[in-house]
Tab-separated table of C-alpha atoms in Angstrom:
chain	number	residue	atom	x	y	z
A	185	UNK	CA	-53.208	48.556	-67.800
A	186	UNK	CA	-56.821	49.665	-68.368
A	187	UNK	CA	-59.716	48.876	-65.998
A	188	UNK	CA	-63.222	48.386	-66.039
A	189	UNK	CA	-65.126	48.443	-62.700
A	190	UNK	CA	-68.856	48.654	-63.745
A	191	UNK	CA	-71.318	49.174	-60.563
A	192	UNK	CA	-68.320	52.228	-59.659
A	193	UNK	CA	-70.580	54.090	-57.322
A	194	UNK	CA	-71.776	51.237	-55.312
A	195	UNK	CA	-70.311	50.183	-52.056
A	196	UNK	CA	-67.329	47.758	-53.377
A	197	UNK	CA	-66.857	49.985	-56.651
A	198	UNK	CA	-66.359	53.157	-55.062
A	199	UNK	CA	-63.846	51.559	-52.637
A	200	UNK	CA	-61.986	49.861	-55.284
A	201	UNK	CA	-61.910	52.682	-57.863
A	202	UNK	CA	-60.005	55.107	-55.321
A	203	UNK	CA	-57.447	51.982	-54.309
A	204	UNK	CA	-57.169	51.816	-57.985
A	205	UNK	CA	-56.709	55.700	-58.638
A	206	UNK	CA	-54.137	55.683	-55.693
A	207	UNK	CA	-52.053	53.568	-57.307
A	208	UNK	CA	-52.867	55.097	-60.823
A	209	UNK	CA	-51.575	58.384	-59.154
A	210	UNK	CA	-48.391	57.327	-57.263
A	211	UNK	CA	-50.101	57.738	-53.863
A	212	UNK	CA	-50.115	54.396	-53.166
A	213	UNK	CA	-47.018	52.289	-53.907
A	214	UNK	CA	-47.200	49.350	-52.354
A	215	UNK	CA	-47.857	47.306	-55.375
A	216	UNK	CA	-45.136	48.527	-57.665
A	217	UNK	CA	-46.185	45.147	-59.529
A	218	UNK	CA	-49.249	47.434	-60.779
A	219	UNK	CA	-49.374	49.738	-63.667
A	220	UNK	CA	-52.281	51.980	-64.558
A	221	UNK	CA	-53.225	54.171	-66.943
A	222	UNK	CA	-57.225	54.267	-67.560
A	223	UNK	CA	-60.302	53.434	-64.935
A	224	UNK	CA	-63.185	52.991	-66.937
A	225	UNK	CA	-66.163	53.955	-64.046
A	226	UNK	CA	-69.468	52.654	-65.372
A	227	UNK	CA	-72.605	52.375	-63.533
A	228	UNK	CA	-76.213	52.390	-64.088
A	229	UNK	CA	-76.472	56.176	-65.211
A	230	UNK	CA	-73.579	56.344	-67.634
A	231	UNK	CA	-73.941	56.243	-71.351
A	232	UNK	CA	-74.171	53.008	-73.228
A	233	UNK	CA	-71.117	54.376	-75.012
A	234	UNK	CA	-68.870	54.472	-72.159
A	235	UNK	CA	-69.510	50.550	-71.868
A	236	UNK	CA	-68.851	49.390	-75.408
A	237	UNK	CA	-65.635	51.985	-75.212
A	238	UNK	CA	-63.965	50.272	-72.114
A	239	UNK	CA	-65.338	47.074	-73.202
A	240	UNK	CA	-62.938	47.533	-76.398
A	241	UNK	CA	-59.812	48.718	-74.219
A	242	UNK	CA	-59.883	47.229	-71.199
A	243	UNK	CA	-57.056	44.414	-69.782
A	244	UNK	CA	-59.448	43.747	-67.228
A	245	UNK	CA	-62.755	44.108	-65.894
A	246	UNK	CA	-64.086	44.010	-62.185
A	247	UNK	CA	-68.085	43.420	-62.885
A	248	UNK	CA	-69.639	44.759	-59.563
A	249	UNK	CA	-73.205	45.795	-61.056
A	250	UNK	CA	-75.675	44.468	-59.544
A	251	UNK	CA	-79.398	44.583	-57.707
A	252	UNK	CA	-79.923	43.631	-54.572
A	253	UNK	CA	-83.097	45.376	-53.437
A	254	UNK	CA	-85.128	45.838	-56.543
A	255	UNK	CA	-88.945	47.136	-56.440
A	256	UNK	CA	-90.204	43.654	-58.089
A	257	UNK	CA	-88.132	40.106	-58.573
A	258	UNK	CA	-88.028	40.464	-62.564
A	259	UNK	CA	-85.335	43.156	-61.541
A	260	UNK	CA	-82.755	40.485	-59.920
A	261	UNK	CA	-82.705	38.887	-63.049
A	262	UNK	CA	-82.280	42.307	-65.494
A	263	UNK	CA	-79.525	43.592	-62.738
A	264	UNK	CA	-77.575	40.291	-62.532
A	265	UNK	CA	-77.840	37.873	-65.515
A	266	UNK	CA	-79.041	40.102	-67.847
A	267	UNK	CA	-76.786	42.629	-67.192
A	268	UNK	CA	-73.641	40.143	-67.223
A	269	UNK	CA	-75.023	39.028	-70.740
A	270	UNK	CA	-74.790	42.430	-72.333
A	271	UNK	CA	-71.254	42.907	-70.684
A	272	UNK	CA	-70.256	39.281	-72.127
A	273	UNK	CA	-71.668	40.356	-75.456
A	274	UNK	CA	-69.710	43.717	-75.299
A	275	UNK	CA	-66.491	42.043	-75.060
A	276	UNK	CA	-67.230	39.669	-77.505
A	277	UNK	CA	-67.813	42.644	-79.984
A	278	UNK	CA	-64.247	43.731	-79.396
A	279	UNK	CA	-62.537	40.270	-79.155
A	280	UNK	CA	-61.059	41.202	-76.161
A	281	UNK	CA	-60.641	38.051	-73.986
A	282	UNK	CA	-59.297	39.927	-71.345
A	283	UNK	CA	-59.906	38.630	-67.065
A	284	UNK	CA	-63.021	39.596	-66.237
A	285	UNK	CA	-63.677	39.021	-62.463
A	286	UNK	CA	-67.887	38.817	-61.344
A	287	UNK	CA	-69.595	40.048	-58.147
A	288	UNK	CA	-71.398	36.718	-57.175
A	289	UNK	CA	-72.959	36.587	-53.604
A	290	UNK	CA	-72.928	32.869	-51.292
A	291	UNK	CA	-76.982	32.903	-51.719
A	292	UNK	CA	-75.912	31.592	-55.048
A	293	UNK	CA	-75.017	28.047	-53.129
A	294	UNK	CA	-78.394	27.701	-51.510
A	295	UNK	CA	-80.269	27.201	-54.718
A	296	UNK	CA	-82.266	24.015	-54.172
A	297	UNK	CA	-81.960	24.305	-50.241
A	298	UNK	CA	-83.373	27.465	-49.922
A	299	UNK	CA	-84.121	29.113	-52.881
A	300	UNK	CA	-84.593	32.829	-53.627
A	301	UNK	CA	-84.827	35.192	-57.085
A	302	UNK	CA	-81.727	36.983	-55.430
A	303	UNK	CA	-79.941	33.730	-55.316
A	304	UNK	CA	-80.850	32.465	-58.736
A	305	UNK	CA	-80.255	35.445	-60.947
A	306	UNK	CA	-76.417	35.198	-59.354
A	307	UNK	CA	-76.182	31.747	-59.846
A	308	UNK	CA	-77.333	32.334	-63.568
A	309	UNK	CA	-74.848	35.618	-63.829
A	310	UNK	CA	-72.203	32.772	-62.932
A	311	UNK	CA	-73.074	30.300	-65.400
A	312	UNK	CA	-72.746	32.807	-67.905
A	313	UNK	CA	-69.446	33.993	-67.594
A	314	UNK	CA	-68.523	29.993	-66.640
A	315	UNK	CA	-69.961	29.818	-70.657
A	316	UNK	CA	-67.752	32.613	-71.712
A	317	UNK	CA	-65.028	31.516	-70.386
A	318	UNK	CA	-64.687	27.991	-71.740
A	319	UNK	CA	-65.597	29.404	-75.241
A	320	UNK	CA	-63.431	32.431	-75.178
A	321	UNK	CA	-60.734	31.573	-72.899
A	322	UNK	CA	-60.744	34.387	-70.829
A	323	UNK	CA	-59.744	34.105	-67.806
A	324	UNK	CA	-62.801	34.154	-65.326
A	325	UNK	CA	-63.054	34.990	-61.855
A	326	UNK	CA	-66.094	34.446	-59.357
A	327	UNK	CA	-66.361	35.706	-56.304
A	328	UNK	CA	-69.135	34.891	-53.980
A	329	UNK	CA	-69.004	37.010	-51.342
A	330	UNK	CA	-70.796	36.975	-47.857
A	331	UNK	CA	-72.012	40.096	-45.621
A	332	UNK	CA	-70.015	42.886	-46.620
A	333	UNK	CA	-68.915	45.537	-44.210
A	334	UNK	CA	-66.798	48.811	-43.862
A	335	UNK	CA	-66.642	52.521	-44.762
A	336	UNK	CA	-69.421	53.873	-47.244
A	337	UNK	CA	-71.747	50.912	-47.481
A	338	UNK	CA	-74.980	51.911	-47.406
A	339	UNK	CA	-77.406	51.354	-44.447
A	340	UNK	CA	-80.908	50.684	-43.912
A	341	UNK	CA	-80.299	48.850	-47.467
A	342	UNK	CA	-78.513	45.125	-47.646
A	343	UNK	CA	-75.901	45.458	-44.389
A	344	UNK	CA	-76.851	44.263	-41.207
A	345	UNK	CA	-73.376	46.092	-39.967
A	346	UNK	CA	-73.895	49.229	-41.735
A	347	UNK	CA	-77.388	49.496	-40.286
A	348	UNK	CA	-76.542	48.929	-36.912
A	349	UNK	CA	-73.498	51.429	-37.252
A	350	UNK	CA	-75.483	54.530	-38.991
A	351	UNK	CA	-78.236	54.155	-35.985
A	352	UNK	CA	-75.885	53.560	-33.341
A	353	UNK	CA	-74.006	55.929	-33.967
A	354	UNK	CA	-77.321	58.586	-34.467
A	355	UNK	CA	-78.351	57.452	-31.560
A	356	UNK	CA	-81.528	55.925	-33.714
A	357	UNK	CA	-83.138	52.453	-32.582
A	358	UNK	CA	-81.950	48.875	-33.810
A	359	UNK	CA	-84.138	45.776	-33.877
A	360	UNK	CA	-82.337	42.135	-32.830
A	361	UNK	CA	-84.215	39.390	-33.553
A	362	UNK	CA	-81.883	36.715	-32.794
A	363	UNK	CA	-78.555	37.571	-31.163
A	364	UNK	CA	-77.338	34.412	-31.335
A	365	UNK	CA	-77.647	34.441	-35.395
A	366	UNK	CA	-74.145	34.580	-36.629
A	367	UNK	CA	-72.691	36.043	-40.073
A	368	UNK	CA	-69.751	35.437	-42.325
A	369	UNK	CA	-68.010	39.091	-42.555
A	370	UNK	CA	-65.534	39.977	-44.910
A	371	UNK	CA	-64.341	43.798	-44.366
A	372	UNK	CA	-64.318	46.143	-47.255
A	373	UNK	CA	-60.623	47.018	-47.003
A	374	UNK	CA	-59.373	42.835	-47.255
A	375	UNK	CA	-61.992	42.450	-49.942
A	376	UNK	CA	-60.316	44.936	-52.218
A	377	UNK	CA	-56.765	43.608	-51.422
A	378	UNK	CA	-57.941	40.115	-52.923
A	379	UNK	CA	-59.088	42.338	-55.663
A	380	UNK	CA	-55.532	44.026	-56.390
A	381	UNK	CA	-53.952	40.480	-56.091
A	382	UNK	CA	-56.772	39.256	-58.871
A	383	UNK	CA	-55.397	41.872	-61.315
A	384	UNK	CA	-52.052	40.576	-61.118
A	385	UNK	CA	-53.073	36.512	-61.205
A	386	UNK	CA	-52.641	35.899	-57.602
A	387	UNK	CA	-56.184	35.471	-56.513
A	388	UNK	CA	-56.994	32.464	-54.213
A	389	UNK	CA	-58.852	30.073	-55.404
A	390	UNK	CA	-61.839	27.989	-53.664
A	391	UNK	CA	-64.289	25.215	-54.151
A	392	UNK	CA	-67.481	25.780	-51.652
A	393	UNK	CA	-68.809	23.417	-48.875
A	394	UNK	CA	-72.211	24.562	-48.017
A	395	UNK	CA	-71.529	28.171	-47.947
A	396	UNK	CA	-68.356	28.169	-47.018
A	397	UNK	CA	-65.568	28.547	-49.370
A	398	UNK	CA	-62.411	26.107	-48.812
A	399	UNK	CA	-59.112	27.269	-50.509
A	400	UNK	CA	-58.057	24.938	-53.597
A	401	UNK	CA	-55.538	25.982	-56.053
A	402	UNK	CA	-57.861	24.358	-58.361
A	403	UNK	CA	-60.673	25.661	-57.276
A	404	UNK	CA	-63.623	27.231	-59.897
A	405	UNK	CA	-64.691	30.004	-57.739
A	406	UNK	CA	-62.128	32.427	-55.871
A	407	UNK	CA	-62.875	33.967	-52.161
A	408	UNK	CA	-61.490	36.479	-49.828
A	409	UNK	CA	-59.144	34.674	-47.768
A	410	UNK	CA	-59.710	36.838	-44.932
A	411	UNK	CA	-63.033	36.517	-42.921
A	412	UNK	CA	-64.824	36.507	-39.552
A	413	UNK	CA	-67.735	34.698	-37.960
A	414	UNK	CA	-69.603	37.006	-35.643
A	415	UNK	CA	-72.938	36.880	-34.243
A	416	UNK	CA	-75.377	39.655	-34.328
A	417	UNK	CA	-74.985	40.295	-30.476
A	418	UNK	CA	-71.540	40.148	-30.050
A	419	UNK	CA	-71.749	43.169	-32.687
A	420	UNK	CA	-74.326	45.214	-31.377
A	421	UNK	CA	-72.300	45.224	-27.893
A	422	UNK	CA	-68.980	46.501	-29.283
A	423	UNK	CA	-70.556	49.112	-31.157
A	424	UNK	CA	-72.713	50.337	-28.052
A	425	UNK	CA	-68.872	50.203	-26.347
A	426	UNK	CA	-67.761	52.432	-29.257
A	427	UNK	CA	-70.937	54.585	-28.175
A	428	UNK	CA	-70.051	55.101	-25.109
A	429	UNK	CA	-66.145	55.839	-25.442
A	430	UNK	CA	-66.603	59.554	-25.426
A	431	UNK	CA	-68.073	59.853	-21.888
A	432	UNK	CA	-66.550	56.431	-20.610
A	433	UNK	CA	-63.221	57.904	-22.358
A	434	UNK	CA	-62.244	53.649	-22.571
A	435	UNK	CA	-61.437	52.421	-25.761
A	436	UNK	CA	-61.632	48.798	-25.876
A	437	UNK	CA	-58.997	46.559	-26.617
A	438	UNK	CA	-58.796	46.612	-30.735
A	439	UNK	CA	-55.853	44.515	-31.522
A	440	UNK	CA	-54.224	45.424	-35.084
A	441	UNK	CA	-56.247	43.676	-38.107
A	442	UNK	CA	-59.076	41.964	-35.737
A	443	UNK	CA	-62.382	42.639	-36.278
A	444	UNK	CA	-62.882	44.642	-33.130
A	445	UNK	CA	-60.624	47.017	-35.309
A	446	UNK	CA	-61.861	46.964	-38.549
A	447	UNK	CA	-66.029	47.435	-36.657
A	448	UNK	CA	-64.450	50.289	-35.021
A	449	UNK	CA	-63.277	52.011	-37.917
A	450	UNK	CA	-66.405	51.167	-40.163
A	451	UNK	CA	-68.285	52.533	-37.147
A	452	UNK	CA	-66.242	55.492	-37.209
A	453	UNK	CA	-67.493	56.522	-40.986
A	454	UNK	CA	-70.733	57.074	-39.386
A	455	UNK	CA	-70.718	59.769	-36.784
A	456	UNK	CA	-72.412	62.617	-37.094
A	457	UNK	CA	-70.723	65.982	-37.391
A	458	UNK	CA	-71.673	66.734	-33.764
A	459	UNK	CA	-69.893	63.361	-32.201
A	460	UNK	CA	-66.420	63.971	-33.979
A	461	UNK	CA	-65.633	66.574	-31.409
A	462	UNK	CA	-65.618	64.981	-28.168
A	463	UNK	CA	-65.950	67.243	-25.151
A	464	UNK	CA	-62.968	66.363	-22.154
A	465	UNK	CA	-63.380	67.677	-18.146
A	466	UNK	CA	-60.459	69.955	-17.608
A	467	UNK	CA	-59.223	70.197	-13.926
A	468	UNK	CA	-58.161	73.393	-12.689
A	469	UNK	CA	-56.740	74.969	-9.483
A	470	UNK	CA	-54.136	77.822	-9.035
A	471	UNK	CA	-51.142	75.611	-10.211
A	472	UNK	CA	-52.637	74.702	-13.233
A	473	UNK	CA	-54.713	72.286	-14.779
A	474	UNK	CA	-55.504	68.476	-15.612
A	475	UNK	CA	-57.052	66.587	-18.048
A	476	UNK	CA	-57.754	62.698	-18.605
A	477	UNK	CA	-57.723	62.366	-22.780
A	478	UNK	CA	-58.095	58.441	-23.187
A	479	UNK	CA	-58.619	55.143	-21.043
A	480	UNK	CA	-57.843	51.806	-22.782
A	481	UNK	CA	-58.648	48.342	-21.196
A	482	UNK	CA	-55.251	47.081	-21.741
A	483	UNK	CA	-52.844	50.246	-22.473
A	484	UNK	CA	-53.326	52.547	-19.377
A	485	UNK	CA	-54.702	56.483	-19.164
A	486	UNK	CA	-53.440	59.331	-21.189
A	487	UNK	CA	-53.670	62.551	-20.023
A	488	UNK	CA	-52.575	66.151	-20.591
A	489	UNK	CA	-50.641	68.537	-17.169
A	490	UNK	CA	-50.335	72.162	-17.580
A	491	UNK	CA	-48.181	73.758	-14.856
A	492	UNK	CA	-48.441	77.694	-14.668
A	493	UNK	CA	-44.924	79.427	-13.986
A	494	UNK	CA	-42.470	78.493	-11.496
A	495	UNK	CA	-45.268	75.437	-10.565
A	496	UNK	CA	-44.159	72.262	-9.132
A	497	UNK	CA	-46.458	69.508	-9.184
A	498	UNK	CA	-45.821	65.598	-8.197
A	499	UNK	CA	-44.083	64.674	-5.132
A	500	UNK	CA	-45.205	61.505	-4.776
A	501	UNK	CA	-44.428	57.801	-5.537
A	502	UNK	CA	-46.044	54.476	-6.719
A	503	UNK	CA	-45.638	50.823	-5.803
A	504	UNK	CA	-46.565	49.620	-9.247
A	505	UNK	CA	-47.867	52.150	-11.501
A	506	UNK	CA	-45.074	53.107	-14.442
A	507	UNK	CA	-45.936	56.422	-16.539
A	508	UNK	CA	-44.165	58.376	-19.193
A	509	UNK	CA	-44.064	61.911	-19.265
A	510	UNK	CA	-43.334	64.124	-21.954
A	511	UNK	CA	-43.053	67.802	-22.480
A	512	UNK	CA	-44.492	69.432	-25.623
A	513	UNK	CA	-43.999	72.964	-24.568
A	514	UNK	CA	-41.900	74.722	-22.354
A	515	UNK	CA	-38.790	73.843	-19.978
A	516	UNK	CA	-39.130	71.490	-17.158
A	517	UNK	CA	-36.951	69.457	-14.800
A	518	UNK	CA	-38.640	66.328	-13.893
A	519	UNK	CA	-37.033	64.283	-10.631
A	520	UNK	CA	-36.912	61.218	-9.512
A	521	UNK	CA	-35.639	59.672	-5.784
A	522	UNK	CA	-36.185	55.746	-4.904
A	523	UNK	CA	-37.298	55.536	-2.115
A	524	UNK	CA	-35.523	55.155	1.338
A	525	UNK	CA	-32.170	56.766	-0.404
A	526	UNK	CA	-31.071	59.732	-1.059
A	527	UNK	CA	-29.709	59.524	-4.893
A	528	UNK	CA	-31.774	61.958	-6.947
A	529	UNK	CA	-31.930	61.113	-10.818
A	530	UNK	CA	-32.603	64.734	-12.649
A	531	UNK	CA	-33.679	65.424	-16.356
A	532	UNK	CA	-33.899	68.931	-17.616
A	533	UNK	CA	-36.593	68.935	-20.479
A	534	UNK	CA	-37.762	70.738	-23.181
A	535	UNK	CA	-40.603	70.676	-25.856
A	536	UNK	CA	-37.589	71.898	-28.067
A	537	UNK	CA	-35.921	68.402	-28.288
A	538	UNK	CA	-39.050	66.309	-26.783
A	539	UNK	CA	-38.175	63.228	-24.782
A	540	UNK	CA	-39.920	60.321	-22.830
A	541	UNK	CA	-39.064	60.401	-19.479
A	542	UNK	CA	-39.953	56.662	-17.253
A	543	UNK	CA	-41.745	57.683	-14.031
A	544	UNK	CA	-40.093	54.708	-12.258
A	545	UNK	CA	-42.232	52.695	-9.433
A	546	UNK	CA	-40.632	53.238	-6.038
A	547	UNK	CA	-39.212	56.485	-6.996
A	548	UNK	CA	-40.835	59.712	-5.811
A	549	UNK	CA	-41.283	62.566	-7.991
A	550	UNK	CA	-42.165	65.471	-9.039
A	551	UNK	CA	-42.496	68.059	-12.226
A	552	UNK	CA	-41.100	71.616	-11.825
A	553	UNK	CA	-42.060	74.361	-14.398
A	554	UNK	CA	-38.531	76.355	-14.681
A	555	UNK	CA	-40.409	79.339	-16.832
A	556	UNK	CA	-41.686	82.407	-15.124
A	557	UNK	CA	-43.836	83.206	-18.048
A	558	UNK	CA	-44.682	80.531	-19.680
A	559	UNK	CA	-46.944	77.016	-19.099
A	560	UNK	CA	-45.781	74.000	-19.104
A	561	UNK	CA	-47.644	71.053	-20.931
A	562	UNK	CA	-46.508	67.863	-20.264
A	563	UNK	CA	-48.176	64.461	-22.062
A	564	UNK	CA	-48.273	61.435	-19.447
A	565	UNK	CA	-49.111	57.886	-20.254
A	566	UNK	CA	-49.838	55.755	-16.831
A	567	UNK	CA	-49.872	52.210	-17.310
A	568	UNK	CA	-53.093	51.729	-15.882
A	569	UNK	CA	-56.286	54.140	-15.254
A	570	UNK	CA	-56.527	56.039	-11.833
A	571	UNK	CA	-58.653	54.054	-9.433
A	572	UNK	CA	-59.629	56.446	-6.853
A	573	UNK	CA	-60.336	53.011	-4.491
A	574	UNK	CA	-56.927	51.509	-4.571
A	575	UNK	CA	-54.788	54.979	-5.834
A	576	UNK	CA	-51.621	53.365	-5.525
A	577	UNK	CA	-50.216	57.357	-5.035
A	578	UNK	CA	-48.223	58.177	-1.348
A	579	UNK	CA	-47.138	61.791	-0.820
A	580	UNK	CA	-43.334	62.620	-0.302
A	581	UNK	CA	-41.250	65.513	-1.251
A	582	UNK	CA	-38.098	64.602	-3.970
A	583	UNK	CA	-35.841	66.283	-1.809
């Protein structure tokens, strides 16, 4: 299969051309159903030539060129319809009636409500390839998308999102004027999914109410299944969170494929060289040191011992705190004695053949480092932060 993603620099183009080039290359095979051989790239500096070649040899084209902050109006209309009408004519040159999928935008539904040069020059982009289609037969696909968001979309441009990450994360202002305003998200990484399904006919697709797209199998437009409602202050706060994780050391909850998760990691893309390195208070003393790596708000503290030679540390037990602790260098034996008997439970450990050890509640215990020349580093996980108010910690020896 050959491809033709024109607009291949912009924000959706650059993130679909390496999915596509992953999967060209054998890095990515999770869609075995795909076979590549050529990605056309075109955007507005290549040659002419490059256009009318993939034009002739592509089995499908992703049209992602576009304008969506020109220096005068005329431009909407030269970056949108007119450049869909040279692209139609192109493949009408070649007879090739292959899919061609279009990069439409939701302000194309608010023409007569609320109308805008933006809004039109999609709508009329659509029409056109609507035209094509029913004379040529090709298989058309129109997407109109709302915000965009994710890695490598450019801010102080057309993204609320990737504003508000690139200054946030700079520690640069932001400007709110209505917090309560709330936006229809669709994040980069589902967006080109929907795209990968397109290329092998499984796109969904939709009819629109208002703006928002309703899935019909019949439908004449087709839509990212995938998408979030969020308002504008609800996103500023979790991305002043994200801020603050490095001297807070919480992460907040980010469940698997929520938005929390996919904000985080778009946020992430924008940190300066000097915030990727996050500074951590190590606490020393004669036997050793401490360190607190992480807090979550639902997953506990994670921290990092080091016991100097011969050092026992512990000896002491919990009522309801649970931890895990796991060596990563050196030889330990880690005990454990519930309380109010005398039955001692003993694991000699290594950071040769790692192993979780539970740190059970109502057992005291302790952490002895059986070297006498080298440190011993032990990873612990505690189900829950240290509270130095309610410390849930008693001293007493193991045995």
């Amino acid at each position: 299969m050959n491809i033709l993603v024109t607009g291949a620099k912009g924000f959706v183009g650059r993130n679909l051309v390496h999915a596509l080039k992953n999967i060209r290359d054998g890095k990515d095979r999770t869609h075995p159903e795909l076979s590549i051989e050529k990605i056309y790239e075109y955007d507005i500096d290549s040659p002419d030539s490059l256009l009318d070649e993939a034009c002739g040899d592509a089995d499908f084209v992703f049209n992602l060129a576009g304008v969506n902050r020109p220096q005068s109006n005329e431009e909407f209309f030269v970056g949108n319809r007119d450049f869909a009408s040279r692209l139609i004519d192109a493949l009408k040159k070649h007879e090739n009636t292959c899919p061609v999928m279009l990069s439409s935008s939701v302000q194309a539904t608010l023409i007569g409500r609320y109308d805008s040069d933006y809004g039109r020059s999609k709508k009329a982009g659509e029409e056109l390839f609507f035209e094509y289609g029913g004379e040529s037969g090709a298989r058309v696909l129109v997407y109109r998308f709302p915000n965009l968001f994710g890695k490598w979309c450019r801010p102080n441009y057309n993204s609320a999102i990737a504003t508000f990450c690139n200054n946030i994360a700079n520690d640069s202002p932001i400007t709110v004027s209505d917090p309560n305003i709330e936006l229809t998200l669709v994040y980069i990484d589902d967006l080109v999914d929907e795209m990968l399904l397109a290329l092998s006919g499984g796109e969904h697709r939709c009819d629109f109410d208002g703006t928002d797209a309703v899935l019909s199998d019949t439908g004449r437009y087709c839509t990212v299944p995938v998408t979030h409602r969020v308002t504008l202050g609800r996103i500023v706060e979790l991305l002043y969170k994200f801020n603050a994780q490095p001297k807070t050391l919480v992460m907040p909850s980010i469940p698997q494929g929520s938005f929390e998760w996919k904000l985080y990691t778009t946020y992430l893309s924008y940190l300066p060289k000097e915030k990727v390195a996050i500074p951590l208070k190590k606490n020393e003393d004669a036997r050793g040191s401490f360190t607190e790596l992480m807090r979550t708000e639902s997953c506990g503290q994670f921290s990092v011992n080091v016991s100097k030679p011969g050092i026992m540390k512990g000896e002491h037990w919990h009522n309801s705190k649970w931890e895990f602790f796991i060596v990563v260098s050196g030889h330990a034996l880690i005990e454990q004695r519930k309380i109010d008997t005398d039955e001692v439970l003993s694991f000699e450990v290594s950071g040769d053949k790692p192993e979780a050890i539970h740190i059970l509640p109502g057992y005291t215990h302790n952490i002895l480092n059986l070297s006498d020349t080298e440190e011993l580093v032990t990873i612990m996980w505690a189900n829950e932060p240290f509270n130095p108010n309610k410390p849930d910690t008693f001293f007493e020896i193991v045995e």
